[in-house]
């Protein structure tokens, strides 16, 4: 998958939106896993995104650069496929290439005839036995995490009148989007990548409202897609800031689906996730971020939880760097 | 201007969004008036939309039909151009053509070098003197109306927690949109047509939330574009229902612009307008609309004002039909 | 068909992509030929693109200019329609107009009820007998050419590890695209124009990778659409350089369709074509192009074939210029 980055893919500073990259990653993953799941005779199916593991944006991509997206199936369980997707940015004028993303996605094959039926996945061959064991470990871990997040999804974002600058209420934002045909797979459900692009759009607006500078996506925490969203739904994507460190902001984003035409069903929470942004100067250097002012008990609790995630990620990264240095 | 209507231009029932049509109308108007204003030697300029007169959607357009949009300059004042735009839908399989819209737009030429400088418009030739007089009358009327609406723009839409069905709070909606390069003219300001498309999107969601059926745009009241919106702004488009008759709904839509990056300016009201929708059955017949439940004094006042506009439009249409019958 | 060129229609130097223009040309052709084929009572049908004759890009188009596309039916055989499409670029600020393209397209009417049934085309009236004769000659020629290309379609593009600059492997590129609803006609098959736009995108990336400068489409050789591509397919568009002259590059582009869901069918070659690009300096002057380094026997053979096409085109153009000078 190769695509030139266009003006509409980027913000006014010329940095490609993280959401555009997430959407390309998901398209590559959906194609390779749908192809794999249909590789044996049997019921035709479409692979639906179930989960994206934490993804870091290693370096910014710019208008005019070419994004090279490659995907590989790294593990199969009975009902799911793990796909590893790498994104390289290539400046075709200088020839310079940079790794911008490594993402891991999980897909589940749904029958084309009956969307609620999960089919079996043809097994892949592993070069070494330990690859299979490591894949199985990753599979078990993500399964556990998906179960956990399924339970903590009741929260809503309440509006605030006349908020003070740098409070949570000041930057919180939400958008609505009517799900059109181009947003959907053959089964008539929204592509996971479309949802992630909208989530990044809202998170980016929250971040920019908070710090009033050029901002870019630094990372996205694991996202679980518990519920499908159908064509014709209205989706409400809401974001609020949960934590700020000296140079980063964490934003929680919710996606609620409202199947309002011809459906007896109530509005429901389809997805939620944490996005991390950094603020950049005109020269592309990280800027200090104004501290988030927390007011309510809930806001203070979420700030502490965000701090926990921040410190954990930081520790993990330092451990990896030490490990790399020792090798 | 000719274009095939695609799935993305329409709702799930296959009816093309009113906003898509408004956007095409405005593109045609912008081309013809920019061309006219540059037809004499002098400073190069871009025509910016100042106002759209009340527009009726006479019959629905469907996916696969071809929209034929034609534009003509009908009046010029010293600093503005009146453009008449007609839209026909053509079923290229049967050859059937129907008039779907007649719109009148006013443009103002802004200098390409200095966006705050309004240039002079080259005068057009009239076939008959009375055409000029009628145009002048229309010009004076719209000028008066623009001044009036400039004053009543302070209102905001306050959020409601747990609203009852069919109240104003139940269906009110808002979306945010980051203004990208493709939304903008050569001067770096949002095309009026892009704004109208977003307004129709929000109004349509409000209408569908209220009556939970397939809805289509029936008409749009005069829209005045008092303030330009710059590339990189976040715009918030909010809609609330103001009035229901037996078979129609009136929705008020506001557009607020937030020049949040690198700009000292506060959020401001850029546009507001009233959209009227009807609800259609699967066979395309108008359905009764649930009555709007008004709660606050302001809601009751707006309902009465909406009723006034509704009765006035109805009376005007009956007068026109009688006149037509007598001819 | 009239449209303002936007930032996303162009490369970073502001030149509109050849693919955008090809897409507009095809939309105009599809509308006029579908309209014509349904002009007599009978089975409703949709005109499908069968072939585009060689198309030259006479002068570049820029962002902000208006593309004026006009189409005319110039010949009808029993089962096909020849359409002549002209594209003018208009600078609406200066009023300057330039002819940018003259294209000839062939369409075939397919029944709306049975997509494999080719219907009869209502004959057109010719002003002079010799117009019909000339049309018939063009019809016979293209028919022969279509038969020939149908046979030479087996080739594939193999990836190369660590290629040297200016070799074929160095610049070859491919993209994949999942066919969505907006890419398709009423029959659920990809618009020829959408395919051509993707082909131009890949060819442009190959050209830019080779010479690392701003490049523009100079011409496209005749393209034959042998096989339809259905909604839900994944298409792989691959390009490799075949020939360089002092100031131009020829790129061969393949389109392979993979009906990977719900279809027993194997991946197949849907279209292939040759694109020619030139490299431009910042002032828009043609730059010398680095010579293509051929390594394998096949590459050397394709280079010679490309040289043949290049010399033939050059000779034809010189003959035309001499003819024009003598008149």
CSV table of N, CA and C in Angstrom, one decimal, chain B residues 145-247:
chain,number,residue,atom,x,y,z
B,145,UNK,N,-32.3,43.3,4.9
B,145,UNK,CA,-32.4,42.0,5.6
B,145,UNK,C,-31.0,41.6,6.2
B,146,UNK,N,-30.0,41.9,5.5
B,146,UNK,CA,-28.6,41.5,6.0
B,146,UNK,C,-28.3,42.3,7.3
B,147,UNK,N,-28.7,43.6,7.2
B,147,UNK,CA,-28.4,44.5,8.4
B,147,UNK,C,-29.2,44.0,9.6
B,148,UNK,N,-30.4,43.6,9.4
B,148,UNK,CA,-31.2,43.1,10.5
B,148,UNK,C,-30.6,41.9,11.2
B,149,UNK,N,-30.3,40.9,10.3
B,149,UNK,CA,-29.8,39.6,10.9
B,149,UNK,C,-28.5,39.8,11.6
B,150,UNK,N,-27.7,40.8,11.2
B,150,UNK,CA,-26.4,41.1,11.9
B,150,UNK,C,-26.6,41.3,13.3
B,151,UNK,N,-27.8,41.8,13.7
B,151,UNK,CA,-28.0,42.2,15.1
B,151,UNK,C,-28.5,41.1,16.0
B,152,UNK,N,-29.2,40.1,15.5
B,152,UNK,CA,-29.8,39.1,16.3
B,152,UNK,C,-28.9,37.8,16.5
B,153,UNK,N,-27.6,38.0,16.5
B,153,UNK,CA,-26.7,36.8,16.5
B,153,UNK,C,-26.1,36.3,17.7
B,154,UNK,N,-26.6,36.8,18.9
B,154,UNK,CA,-25.8,36.5,20.1
B,154,UNK,C,-26.1,35.1,20.7
B,155,UNK,N,-27.2,34.5,20.3
B,155,UNK,CA,-27.7,33.3,20.9
B,155,UNK,C,-26.7,32.1,20.9
B,156,UNK,N,-26.7,31.3,22.0
B,156,UNK,CA,-26.0,30.0,21.9
B,156,UNK,C,-26.9,28.9,22.3
B,157,UNK,N,-26.4,27.7,21.9
B,157,UNK,CA,-27.2,26.5,22.2
B,157,UNK,C,-26.6,25.8,23.5
B,158,UNK,N,-27.5,25.8,24.5
B,158,UNK,CA,-27.0,25.2,25.8
B,158,UNK,C,-27.3,23.7,25.8
B,159,UNK,N,-26.4,22.9,26.3
B,159,UNK,CA,-26.7,21.5,26.4
B,159,UNK,C,-27.7,21.1,27.4
B,160,UNK,N,-28.4,20.0,27.2
B,160,UNK,CA,-29.4,19.6,28.2
B,160,UNK,C,-29.1,18.1,28.6
B,161,UNK,N,-29.2,17.9,29.9
B,161,UNK,CA,-28.9,16.5,30.3
B,161,UNK,C,-30.2,15.7,30.4
B,162,UNK,N,-30.2,14.5,29.9
B,162,UNK,CA,-31.3,13.6,29.9
B,162,UNK,C,-32.6,14.2,29.4
B,163,UNK,N,-32.7,14.7,28.2
B,163,UNK,CA,-33.9,15.3,27.7
B,163,UNK,C,-35.0,14.3,27.4
B,164,UNK,N,-36.2,14.7,27.5
B,164,UNK,CA,-37.4,13.9,27.1
B,164,UNK,C,-37.5,13.9,25.6
B,165,UNK,N,-38.0,12.8,25.0
B,165,UNK,CA,-38.3,12.7,23.6
B,165,UNK,C,-39.2,13.9,23.1
B,166,UNK,N,-38.8,14.4,21.9
B,166,UNK,CA,-39.6,15.5,21.2
B,166,UNK,C,-39.5,16.8,21.9
B,167,UNK,N,-38.6,17.0,22.9
B,167,UNK,CA,-38.3,18.3,23.4
B,167,UNK,C,-37.2,18.9,22.5
B,168,UNK,N,-36.9,20.2,22.6
B,168,UNK,CA,-35.8,20.8,21.9
B,168,UNK,C,-34.5,20.2,22.2
B,169,UNK,N,-34.3,20.0,23.5
B,169,UNK,CA,-33.0,19.4,24.0
B,169,UNK,C,-32.7,18.0,23.4
B,170,UNK,N,-33.8,17.3,23.2
B,170,UNK,CA,-33.6,15.9,22.8
B,170,UNK,C,-33.0,15.7,21.4
B,171,UNK,N,-33.3,16.6,20.5
B,171,UNK,CA,-32.8,16.4,19.1
B,171,UNK,C,-31.6,17.4,18.8
B,172,UNK,N,-31.4,18.4,19.7
B,172,UNK,CA,-30.3,19.4,19.3
B,172,UNK,C,-29.0,18.7,19.2
B,173,UNK,N,-28.1,19.1,18.2
B,173,UNK,CA,-26.9,18.4,17.9
B,173,UNK,C,-25.9,19.5,17.5
B,174,UNK,N,-24.6,19.1,17.6
B,174,UNK,CA,-23.6,19.9,17.1
B,174,UNK,C,-22.4,19.1,16.6
B,175,UNK,N,-21.7,19.7,15.6
B,175,UNK,CA,-20.5,19.0,15.1
B,175,UNK,C,-19.4,20.0,15.0
B,176,UNK,N,-18.1,19.5,15.1
B,176,UNK,CA,-17.0,20.4,14.9
B,176,UNK,C,-16.3,19.9,13.7
B,177,UNK,N,-15.6,20.8,13.0
B,177,UNK,CA,-14.9,20.5,11.7
B,177,UNK,C,-13.7,21.3,11.7
B,178,UNK,N,-12.5,20.7,11.4
B,178,UNK,CA,-11.3,21.4,11.2
B,178,UNK,C,-11.2,21.8,9.8
B,179,UNK,N,-11.1,23.1,9.5
B,179,UNK,CA,-11.1,23.6,8.1
B,179,UNK,C,-9.8,23.2,7.4
B,180,UNK,N,-9.9,22.4,6.4
B,180,UNK,CA,-8.8,21.9,5.6
B,180,UNK,C,-8.6,22.7,4.3
B,181,UNK,N,-7.5,22.4,3.6
B,181,UNK,CA,-7.2,23.2,2.3
B,181,UNK,C,-8.3,23.0,1.3
B,182,UNK,N,-8.9,21.8,1.2
B,182,UNK,CA,-9.9,21.7,0.1
B,182,UNK,C,-11.2,22.4,0.4
B,183,UNK,N,-11.4,22.8,1.6
B,183,UNK,CA,-12.6,23.6,2.0
B,183,UNK,C,-12.5,25.0,1.5
B,184,UNK,N,-11.3,25.5,1.1
B,184,UNK,CA,-11.1,26.9,1.0
B,184,UNK,C,-10.9,27.4,-0.5
B,185,UNK,N,-11.2,28.7,-0.6
B,185,UNK,CA,-10.9,29.4,-1.9
B,185,UNK,C,-9.4,29.8,-2.0
B,186,UNK,N,-9.1,30.4,-3.1
B,186,UNK,CA,-7.7,30.9,-3.3
B,186,UNK,C,-7.3,31.9,-2.2
B,187,UNK,N,-8.2,32.5,-1.6
B,187,UNK,CA,-7.9,33.5,-0.5
B,187,UNK,C,-7.7,32.9,0.8
B,188,UNK,N,-7.9,31.5,0.9
B,188,UNK,CA,-7.7,30.8,2.2
B,188,UNK,C,-8.9,30.9,3.1
B,189,UNK,N,-10.1,31.2,2.5
B,189,UNK,CA,-11.3,31.3,3.3
B,189,UNK,C,-12.3,30.2,2.9
B,190,UNK,N,-13.1,29.7,3.8
B,190,UNK,CA,-14.0,28.6,3.5
B,190,UNK,C,-15.0,29.0,2.4
B,191,UNK,N,-15.2,28.2,1.4
B,191,UNK,CA,-16.3,28.3,0.5
B,191,UNK,C,-17.6,28.4,1.2
B,192,UNK,N,-18.5,29.3,0.8
B,192,UNK,CA,-19.8,29.3,1.4
B,192,UNK,C,-20.5,28.0,1.2
B,193,UNK,N,-20.3,27.3,0.1
B,193,UNK,CA,-21.0,26.0,-0.1
B,193,UNK,C,-20.6,24.9,0.9
B,194,UNK,N,-19.3,25.0,1.3
B,194,UNK,CA,-18.8,24.0,2.3
B,194,UNK,C,-19.6,24.2,3.6
B,195,UNK,N,-19.7,25.5,4.0
B,195,UNK,CA,-20.4,25.8,5.2
B,195,UNK,C,-21.9,25.3,5.1
B,196,UNK,N,-22.5,25.6,4.0
B,196,UNK,CA,-23.9,25.2,3.9
B,196,UNK,C,-24.1,23.7,3.9
B,197,UNK,N,-23.1,23.0,3.4
B,197,UNK,CA,-23.2,21.5,3.4
B,197,UNK,C,-23.2,21.0,4.8
B,198,UNK,N,-22.3,21.6,5.6
B,198,UNK,CA,-22.2,21.2,7.1
B,198,UNK,C,-23.4,21.5,7.8
B,199,UNK,N,-24.0,22.7,7.5
B,199,UNK,CA,-25.2,23.2,8.2
B,199,UNK,C,-26.4,22.2,7.9
B,200,UNK,N,-26.5,21.8,6.6
B,200,UNK,CA,-27.5,20.8,6.2
B,200,UNK,C,-27.3,19.5,6.9
B,201,UNK,N,-26.0,19.1,7.1
B,201,UNK,CA,-25.7,17.8,7.8
B,201,UNK,C,-26.3,17.9,9.2
B,202,UNK,N,-26.0,18.9,9.9
B,202,UNK,CA,-26.4,19.0,11.3
B,202,UNK,C,-27.9,19.1,11.4
B,203,UNK,N,-28.5,20.0,10.5
B,203,UNK,CA,-30.0,20.1,10.5
B,203,UNK,C,-30.7,18.8,10.2
B,204,UNK,N,-30.1,18.0,9.3
B,204,UNK,CA,-30.7,16.7,9.0
B,204,UNK,C,-30.6,15.7,10.2
B,205,UNK,N,-29.5,15.8,10.9
B,205,UNK,CA,-29.4,14.9,12.1
B,205,UNK,C,-30.4,15.3,13.2
B,206,UNK,N,-30.6,16.7,13.4
B,206,UNK,CA,-31.6,17.1,14.3
B,206,UNK,C,-33.0,16.6,13.9
B,207,UNK,N,-33.3,16.7,12.6
B,207,UNK,CA,-34.6,16.3,12.1
B,207,UNK,C,-34.8,14.8,12.3
B,208,UNK,N,-33.8,14.1,11.9
B,208,UNK,CA,-33.9,12.6,12.0
B,208,UNK,C,-34.0,12.1,13.5
B,209,UNK,N,-33.3,12.8,14.4
B,209,UNK,CA,-33.4,12.5,15.8
B,209,UNK,C,-34.8,12.8,16.3
B,210,UNK,N,-35.4,13.8,15.8
B,210,UNK,CA,-36.8,14.1,16.3
B,210,UNK,C,-37.8,13.1,15.8
B,211,UNK,N,-37.8,12.8,14.5
B,211,UNK,CA,-38.9,11.9,14.0
B,211,UNK,C,-38.4,10.5,13.7
B,212,UNK,N,-37.2,10.2,13.7
B,212,UNK,CA,-36.7,8.8,13.6
B,212,UNK,C,-37.1,8.2,12.3
B,213,UNK,N,-37.2,9.0,11.2
B,213,UNK,CA,-37.6,8.4,9.9
B,213,UNK,C,-36.6,9.0,8.9
B,214,UNK,N,-36.8,8.6,7.6
B,214,UNK,CA,-36.1,9.2,6.5
B,214,UNK,C,-36.5,10.7,6.3
B,215,UNK,N,-35.6,11.6,6.3
B,215,UNK,CA,-36.0,13.0,6.2
B,215,UNK,C,-35.3,13.6,5.0
B,216,UNK,N,-35.9,14.7,4.4
B,216,UNK,CA,-35.2,15.4,3.3
B,216,UNK,C,-35.4,16.9,3.5
B,217,UNK,N,-34.4,17.6,3.0
B,217,UNK,CA,-34.5,19.1,3.0
B,217,UNK,C,-35.6,19.6,2.1
B,218,UNK,N,-36.5,20.4,2.7
B,218,UNK,CA,-37.6,21.0,1.9
B,218,UNK,C,-37.2,22.4,1.5
B,219,UNK,N,-36.6,23.2,2.3
B,219,UNK,CA,-36.2,24.6,2.0
B,219,UNK,C,-35.2,25.1,3.0
B,220,UNK,N,-34.5,26.2,2.5
B,220,UNK,CA,-33.6,26.9,3.4
B,220,UNK,C,-33.9,28.3,3.3
B,221,UNK,N,-34.1,29.0,4.5
B,221,UNK,CA,-34.3,30.4,4.5
B,221,UNK,C,-33.1,31.2,4.1
B,222,UNK,N,-33.2,32.4,3.8
B,222,UNK,CA,-32.1,33.3,3.4
B,222,UNK,C,-30.9,33.1,4.4
B,223,UNK,N,-29.7,32.9,3.9
B,223,UNK,CA,-28.5,32.8,4.7
B,223,UNK,C,-27.6,34.0,4.5
B,224,UNK,N,-27.2,34.7,5.5
B,224,UNK,CA,-26.2,35.8,5.4
B,224,UNK,C,-24.8,35.4,5.9
B,225,UNK,N,-23.8,35.6,5.1
B,225,UNK,CA,-22.5,35.3,5.5
B,225,UNK,C,-21.8,36.6,5.9
B,226,UNK,N,-21.9,36.9,7.2
B,226,UNK,CA,-21.3,38.1,7.7
B,226,UNK,C,-19.8,38.1,7.9
B,227,UNK,N,-19.3,36.9,8.3
B,227,UNK,CA,-17.9,36.9,8.6
B,227,UNK,C,-17.2,35.7,7.8
B,228,UNK,N,-16.0,36.0,7.4
B,228,UNK,CA,-15.3,35.0,6.7
B,228,UNK,C,-14.7,34.0,7.7
B,229,UNK,N,-14.4,32.7,7.3
B,229,UNK,CA,-13.8,31.7,8.1
B,229,UNK,C,-12.5,31.3,7.5
B,230,UNK,N,-11.4,31.3,8.2
B,230,UNK,CA,-10.1,31.1,7.7
B,230,UNK,C,-9.6,29.6,7.8
B,231,UNK,N,-8.8,29.2,6.9
B,231,UNK,CA,-8.2,27.9,6.9
B,231,UNK,C,-7.5,27.7,8.3
B,232,UNK,N,-7.7,26.5,8.8
B,232,UNK,CA,-7.1,26.1,10.1
B,232,UNK,C,-8.0,26.4,11.3
B,233,UNK,N,-9.1,27.1,11.1
B,233,UNK,CA,-10.1,27.3,12.1
B,233,UNK,C,-10.8,26.0,12.5
B,234,UNK,N,-11.3,25.9,13.7
B,234,UNK,CA,-12.3,24.8,14.0
B,234,UNK,C,-13.7,25.5,14.0
B,235,UNK,N,-14.6,24.9,13.2
B,235,UNK,CA,-15.9,25.5,13.2
B,235,UNK,C,-16.9,24.5,14.0
B,236,UNK,N,-17.8,25.1,14.8
B,236,UNK,CA,-18.8,24.4,15.5
B,236,UNK,C,-20.1,24.7,14.8
B,237,UNK,N,-20.8,23.7,14.3
B,237,UNK,CA,-22.1,23.9,13.7
B,237,UNK,C,-23.1,23.2,14.6
B,238,UNK,N,-24.1,24.1,15.1
B,238,UNK,CA,-25.1,23.6,16.0
B,238,UNK,C,-26.5,23.8,15.5
B,239,UNK,N,-27.3,22.8,15.8
B,239,UNK,CA,-28.7,23.0,15.3
B,239,UNK,C,-29.7,22.6,16.4
B,240,UNK,N,-30.8,23.3,16.4
B,240,UNK,CA,-31.9,23.0,17.3
B,240,UNK,C,-33.2,23.2,16.6
B,241,UNK,N,-34.2,22.4,17.0
B,241,UNK,CA,-35.5,22.5,16.4
B,241,UNK,C,-36.3,23.7,16.9
B,242,UNK,N,-36.9,24.5,16.1
B,242,UNK,CA,-37.6,25.7,16.6
B,242,UNK,C,-39.1,25.5,16.4
B,243,UNK,N,-39.6,24.8,15.4
B,243,UNK,CA,-41.0,24.8,15.1
B,243,UNK,C,-41.4,23.5,14.3
B,244,UNK,N,-42.6,22.9,14.6
B,244,UNK,CA,-43.1,21.9,13.8
B,244,UNK,C,-44.5,22.2,13.3
B,245,UNK,N,-44.8,22.0,12.1
B,245,UNK,CA,-46.2,22.0,11.6
B,245,UNK,C,-46.6,20.5,11.5
B,246,UNK,N,-47.8,20.2,10.9
B,246,UNK,CA,-48.2,18.8,10.8
B,246,UNK,C,-47.2,18.0,10.0
B,247,UNK,N,-46.6,18.6,9.0
B,247,UNK,CA,-45.8,17.8,8.1
B,247,UNK,C,-44.4,18.4,7.8
